[in-house]
């Protein structure tokens, strides 16, 4: 990692640019570490106000550690492979402690609102292109600029095969966005609960990695950080793009992610109840948790390489991929991730994207859309297709080891 560390130092010394939608702070602000977000702003409405950096998942963690220690995980993965639908009974033969846990963990919280979940599903459908782009591609690229997450991903089993890792992660993204996400025939509950088990396994396994020097990974704060790179980031960007959104839709979209957060094991006292509370929490946790790492630079390069490689010749080149990624994550994160500068495409995207949004929203007629806008539009479709297709090839499974040496 000597080369990676050197590059990290170079990046750290670089200019601190504008942070756009994420509001990521300068390093000086980033040193502020007090937790002051009030639990009264959470879906629980109250809580002890414990700093989430020192809270993990007290139910799932000891259970999955014990499954790993007793060598039960391969059989559990085999049994859970065909557990797919929200309403599907658990397969017979699971260890009793795991079955008990899952039966509890798969219940929607008492505050879940079926009506809002249905509205969210419609919103996800009508705003699918923006959301897939922001949650799939944008969220993916942002995660590489979260040092603890980049390192966790790099040194866990999935880090050795980023294609498979992207595929698996996209399963949950598309599950949340599906029309039937929380209906009996959907699969969001199942995939969120499986992800909760995966995270518990990672907490146990990574501490055994010689490369992992830090605290127990994936704290509640880490979960919140990643959560904000998904719905909070997407909502802020769509507002910035002036996408018209009725309040009911905005609230329903938040609600679907509140329910998902609960199912992923985020405590209710940390889940923001409103967009205002979410923005305030995001502004508190993101600055102190984002920055450059050598691992993040490598992961970004792999992701962008995959995106460019899988598309047909001429339709989306690596320079266009680079520019789109920079456009989505903003200057600061793109610099941290060392995404190369592409002046031509950056200028083009900045010019045509607002026109494309207005066209899509029926606010400008077709003749006003410049021809080159369709190259960008096609690239976005390819981006999204990449994530969609990958997700169909695999399923989420509990890892049994870290990245091979
Ligand atoms: C696994 C989503 C937060 C690190 C997964 C998976 C999903 C997922 C769907 C299963 C796919 C797979 O096995 O690769 C999420 C969501 C989060 C979140 C929605 C927050 C809302 C985090 C955080 C970290 C993290 C905060 C680290 C700091 C990992 C790692 C794996 C994983 C290391 C397993 C990779 C492997 O070895 O296969 N996550 N995650 N995740 N996640 Fe998360």
CSV table of C-alpha atoms in Angstrom, one decimal, residues 19-244:
chain,number,residue,atom,x,y,z
A,19,UNK,CA,-18.9,20.6,-2.2
A,20,UNK,CA,-22.2,21.2,-3.8
A,21,UNK,CA,-25.1,19.1,-2.7
A,22,UNK,CA,-23.3,17.2,0.0
A,23,UNK,CA,-22.1,20.2,1.9
A,24,UNK,CA,-18.9,18.4,2.9
A,25,UNK,CA,-16.8,20.6,5.0
A,26,UNK,CA,-13.3,21.8,5.0
A,27,UNK,CA,-10.8,19.7,7.0
A,28,UNK,CA,-10.9,22.2,9.8
A,29,UNK,CA,-14.6,21.8,10.2
A,30,UNK,CA,-14.2,18.1,9.8
A,31,UNK,CA,-12.4,17.9,13.1
A,32,UNK,CA,-15.5,18.7,15.0
A,33,UNK,CA,-16.6,15.4,16.4
A,34,UNK,CA,-19.3,16.1,18.9
A,35,UNK,CA,-22.7,14.4,18.5
A,36,UNK,CA,-25.4,16.9,18.9
A,37,UNK,CA,-28.2,15.7,16.7
A,38,UNK,CA,-31.3,15.5,18.8
A,39,UNK,CA,-33.2,12.2,19.0
A,40,UNK,CA,-36.4,14.3,19.1
A,41,UNK,CA,-35.9,14.7,15.4
A,42,UNK,CA,-36.0,10.9,14.9
A,43,UNK,CA,-38.8,8.6,13.9
A,44,UNK,CA,-38.7,7.3,17.5
A,45,UNK,CA,-39.2,10.9,18.7
A,46,UNK,CA,-36.9,10.3,21.7
A,47,UNK,CA,-33.7,8.5,22.7
A,48,UNK,CA,-30.7,8.5,24.9
A,49,UNK,CA,-28.7,10.7,22.4
A,50,UNK,CA,-25.8,8.2,22.5
A,51,UNK,CA,-23.0,9.1,20.1
A,52,UNK,CA,-23.7,6.6,17.2
A,53,UNK,CA,-20.0,6.1,16.6
A,54,UNK,CA,-20.0,3.8,19.6
A,55,UNK,CA,-23.2,1.8,18.8
A,56,UNK,CA,-23.3,-1.1,16.4
A,57,UNK,CA,-26.0,-3.9,16.1
A,58,UNK,CA,-26.4,-5.5,19.5
A,59,UNK,CA,-28.8,-8.1,18.2
A,60,UNK,CA,-27.3,-9.2,15.0
A,61,UNK,CA,-23.6,-8.9,15.8
A,62,UNK,CA,-23.3,-11.6,18.5
A,63,UNK,CA,-25.6,-13.9,16.6
A,64,UNK,CA,-23.7,-13.8,13.4
A,65,UNK,CA,-20.3,-14.0,15.2
A,66,UNK,CA,-21.6,-17.1,16.8
A,67,UNK,CA,-22.8,-18.6,13.4
A,68,UNK,CA,-19.3,-17.8,11.9
A,69,UNK,CA,-17.5,-19.4,14.9
A,70,UNK,CA,-19.6,-22.5,14.8
A,71,UNK,CA,-19.1,-22.9,11.0
A,72,UNK,CA,-22.8,-22.6,10.3
A,73,UNK,CA,-22.7,-19.9,7.7
A,74,UNK,CA,-22.2,-21.9,4.4
A,75,UNK,CA,-25.3,-24.0,5.3
A,76,UNK,CA,-27.2,-20.9,6.3
A,77,UNK,CA,-26.4,-19.3,2.9
A,78,UNK,CA,-27.5,-22.4,1.1
A,79,UNK,CA,-30.8,-22.4,2.9
A,80,UNK,CA,-31.4,-18.7,2.5
A,81,UNK,CA,-30.5,-18.7,-1.3
A,82,UNK,CA,-34.2,-19.3,-2.2
A,83,UNK,CA,-35.6,-17.1,0.5
A,84,UNK,CA,-36.6,-14.2,-1.7
A,85,UNK,CA,-40.1,-12.8,-1.2
A,86,UNK,CA,-41.3,-10.6,1.6
A,87,UNK,CA,-44.1,-12.9,2.5
A,88,UNK,CA,-42.2,-16.2,2.1
A,89,UNK,CA,-41.8,-18.4,5.2
A,90,UNK,CA,-38.3,-19.1,6.3
A,91,UNK,CA,-36.8,-22.4,5.0
A,92,UNK,CA,-36.8,-25.3,7.4
A,93,UNK,CA,-33.5,-26.2,9.0
A,94,UNK,CA,-32.1,-22.8,9.9
A,95,UNK,CA,-30.4,-22.6,13.3
A,96,UNK,CA,-33.2,-21.7,15.8
A,97,UNK,CA,-31.4,-18.5,17.1
A,98,UNK,CA,-31.1,-17.2,13.5
A,99,UNK,CA,-34.7,-18.1,12.6
A,100,UNK,CA,-35.9,-16.2,15.7
A,101,UNK,CA,-33.8,-13.2,14.9
A,102,UNK,CA,-35.0,-13.1,11.3
A,103,UNK,CA,-38.7,-13.4,12.3
A,104,UNK,CA,-38.3,-10.3,14.4
A,105,UNK,CA,-36.1,-8.4,12.0
A,106,UNK,CA,-38.4,-8.9,9.0
A,107,UNK,CA,-41.3,-7.1,10.7
A,108,UNK,CA,-42.1,-3.6,9.4
A,109,UNK,CA,-41.8,-1.0,12.2
A,110,UNK,CA,-45.0,0.0,13.9
A,111,UNK,CA,-44.7,3.5,12.3
A,112,UNK,CA,-44.5,2.1,8.8
A,113,UNK,CA,-47.3,3.6,6.6
A,114,UNK,CA,-48.5,1.4,3.8
A,115,UNK,CA,-50.0,4.3,2.0
A,116,UNK,CA,-46.8,6.2,2.0
A,117,UNK,CA,-44.9,3.2,0.8
A,118,UNK,CA,-47.3,2.9,-2.1
A,119,UNK,CA,-46.8,6.5,-3.0
A,120,UNK,CA,-43.0,6.0,-2.7
A,121,UNK,CA,-43.2,3.1,-5.2
A,122,UNK,CA,-45.0,5.3,-7.7
A,123,UNK,CA,-42.5,8.1,-7.2
A,124,UNK,CA,-39.6,5.6,-7.6
A,125,UNK,CA,-41.2,4.6,-10.9
A,126,UNK,CA,-41.8,8.1,-12.3
A,127,UNK,CA,-38.4,9.4,-11.1
A,128,UNK,CA,-36.6,6.1,-11.9
A,129,UNK,CA,-33.9,7.6,-14.1
A,130,UNK,CA,-32.8,10.3,-11.7
A,131,UNK,CA,-33.0,7.9,-8.7
A,132,UNK,CA,-31.1,5.1,-10.3
A,133,UNK,CA,-28.5,7.5,-11.4
A,134,UNK,CA,-28.1,9.2,-8.1
A,135,UNK,CA,-28.5,6.2,-5.8
A,136,UNK,CA,-26.8,3.6,-8.0
A,137,UNK,CA,-24.0,5.5,-9.7
A,138,UNK,CA,-23.8,8.6,-7.5
A,139,UNK,CA,-24.1,6.7,-4.2
A,140,UNK,CA,-21.6,4.1,-5.4
A,141,UNK,CA,-19.0,6.7,-6.2
A,142,UNK,CA,-19.6,8.6,-3.0
A,143,UNK,CA,-19.0,5.5,-0.9
A,144,UNK,CA,-15.4,5.4,-2.2
A,145,UNK,CA,-14.9,8.8,-0.6
A,146,UNK,CA,-15.9,7.6,2.8
A,147,UNK,CA,-12.6,6.3,4.2
A,148,UNK,CA,-14.0,3.8,6.6
A,149,UNK,CA,-16.3,2.4,4.0
A,150,UNK,CA,-13.7,2.3,1.3
A,151,UNK,CA,-11.4,0.4,3.5
A,152,UNK,CA,-14.1,-1.9,4.8
A,153,UNK,CA,-15.1,-2.8,1.2
A,154,UNK,CA,-11.5,-3.1,0.0
A,155,UNK,CA,-10.4,-5.5,2.7
A,156,UNK,CA,-13.6,-7.6,3.0
A,157,UNK,CA,-14.2,-10.5,0.7
A,158,UNK,CA,-16.1,-8.5,-1.8
A,159,UNK,CA,-13.2,-6.1,-2.4
A,160,UNK,CA,-11.4,-8.7,-4.4
A,161,UNK,CA,-14.2,-8.9,-6.9
A,162,UNK,CA,-15.7,-5.5,-7.4
A,163,UNK,CA,-17.9,-6.6,-10.2
A,164,UNK,CA,-19.7,-9.0,-8.0
A,165,UNK,CA,-19.7,-6.5,-5.1
A,166,UNK,CA,-21.4,-3.9,-7.3
A,167,UNK,CA,-23.9,-6.5,-8.4
A,168,UNK,CA,-24.8,-7.5,-4.9
A,169,UNK,CA,-25.1,-3.9,-3.6
A,170,UNK,CA,-27.3,-2.9,-6.5
A,171,UNK,CA,-29.7,-5.7,-5.5
A,172,UNK,CA,-30.8,-3.7,-2.5
A,173,UNK,CA,-30.9,-0.4,-4.4
A,174,UNK,CA,-33.3,-1.9,-6.9
A,175,UNK,CA,-35.3,-3.6,-4.3
A,176,UNK,CA,-36.0,-0.3,-2.5
A,177,UNK,CA,-37.0,1.3,-5.9
A,178,UNK,CA,-39.2,-1.5,-7.1
A,179,UNK,CA,-43.0,-1.0,-7.4
A,180,UNK,CA,-43.7,-3.9,-5.1
A,181,UNK,CA,-40.7,-3.2,-2.7
A,182,UNK,CA,-42.7,-3.6,0.5
A,183,UNK,CA,-45.6,-5.6,-0.9
A,184,UNK,CA,-45.9,-9.3,-0.1
A,185,UNK,CA,-44.5,-10.3,-3.5
A,186,UNK,CA,-41.6,-7.8,-3.3
A,187,UNK,CA,-38.2,-8.5,-1.9
A,188,UNK,CA,-37.0,-5.4,-0.1
A,189,UNK,CA,-37.5,-6.8,3.4
A,190,UNK,CA,-35.6,-10.0,2.6
A,191,UNK,CA,-32.7,-8.1,1.0
A,192,UNK,CA,-32.5,-5.6,3.8
A,193,UNK,CA,-32.5,-8.3,6.5
A,194,UNK,CA,-29.8,-10.3,4.5
A,195,UNK,CA,-27.7,-7.1,4.3
A,196,UNK,CA,-28.1,-6.6,8.1
A,197,UNK,CA,-26.6,-10.1,8.5
A,198,UNK,CA,-23.8,-9.4,6.0
A,199,UNK,CA,-22.8,-6.2,7.9
A,200,UNK,CA,-22.8,-8.1,11.2
A,201,UNK,CA,-20.5,-10.7,9.6
A,202,UNK,CA,-18.2,-7.9,8.3
A,203,UNK,CA,-18.0,-6.4,11.8
A,204,UNK,CA,-16.7,-9.8,13.1
A,205,UNK,CA,-14.5,-10.7,10.2
A,206,UNK,CA,-12.7,-7.4,9.5
A,207,UNK,CA,-11.3,-7.2,13.0
A,208,UNK,CA,-9.4,-10.3,12.1
A,209,UNK,CA,-7.8,-8.7,9.0
A,210,UNK,CA,-4.2,-7.6,9.4
A,211,UNK,CA,-5.1,-4.6,7.4
A,212,UNK,CA,-7.9,-3.4,9.6
A,213,UNK,CA,-6.5,-1.2,12.4
A,214,UNK,CA,-9.5,0.7,13.4
A,215,UNK,CA,-12.5,0.2,15.7
A,216,UNK,CA,-15.3,-2.2,15.1
A,217,UNK,CA,-16.4,-1.4,11.6
A,218,UNK,CA,-19.9,-0.3,10.4
A,219,UNK,CA,-21.1,1.7,13.5
A,220,UNK,CA,-24.5,3.2,13.5
A,221,UNK,CA,-22.8,6.5,12.5
A,222,UNK,CA,-21.2,4.8,9.5
A,223,UNK,CA,-24.6,3.4,8.5
A,224,UNK,CA,-26.1,6.9,8.7
A,225,UNK,CA,-23.3,8.3,6.6
A,226,UNK,CA,-24.0,5.8,3.8
A,227,UNK,CA,-27.7,6.3,4.2
A,228,UNK,CA,-27.3,10.0,3.6
A,229,UNK,CA,-25.3,9.4,0.4
A,230,UNK,CA,-28.4,7.6,-0.8
A,231,UNK,CA,-31.8,9.4,-0.2
A,232,UNK,CA,-30.5,12.7,1.3
A,233,UNK,CA,-28.0,13.1,-1.5
A,234,UNK,CA,-30.6,12.1,-4.2
A,235,UNK,CA,-33.2,14.5,-2.8
A,236,UNK,CA,-30.8,17.4,-2.6
A,237,UNK,CA,-29.6,16.8,-6.1
A,238,UNK,CA,-33.1,16.5,-7.6
A,239,UNK,CA,-34.1,19.8,-5.9
A,240,UNK,CA,-30.9,21.4,-7.3
A,241,UNK,CA,-31.9,20.1,-10.8
A,242,UNK,CA,-35.3,21.6,-10.3
A,243,UNK,CA,-37.2,18.4,-10.7
A,244,UNK,CA,-40.8,19.2,-9.8
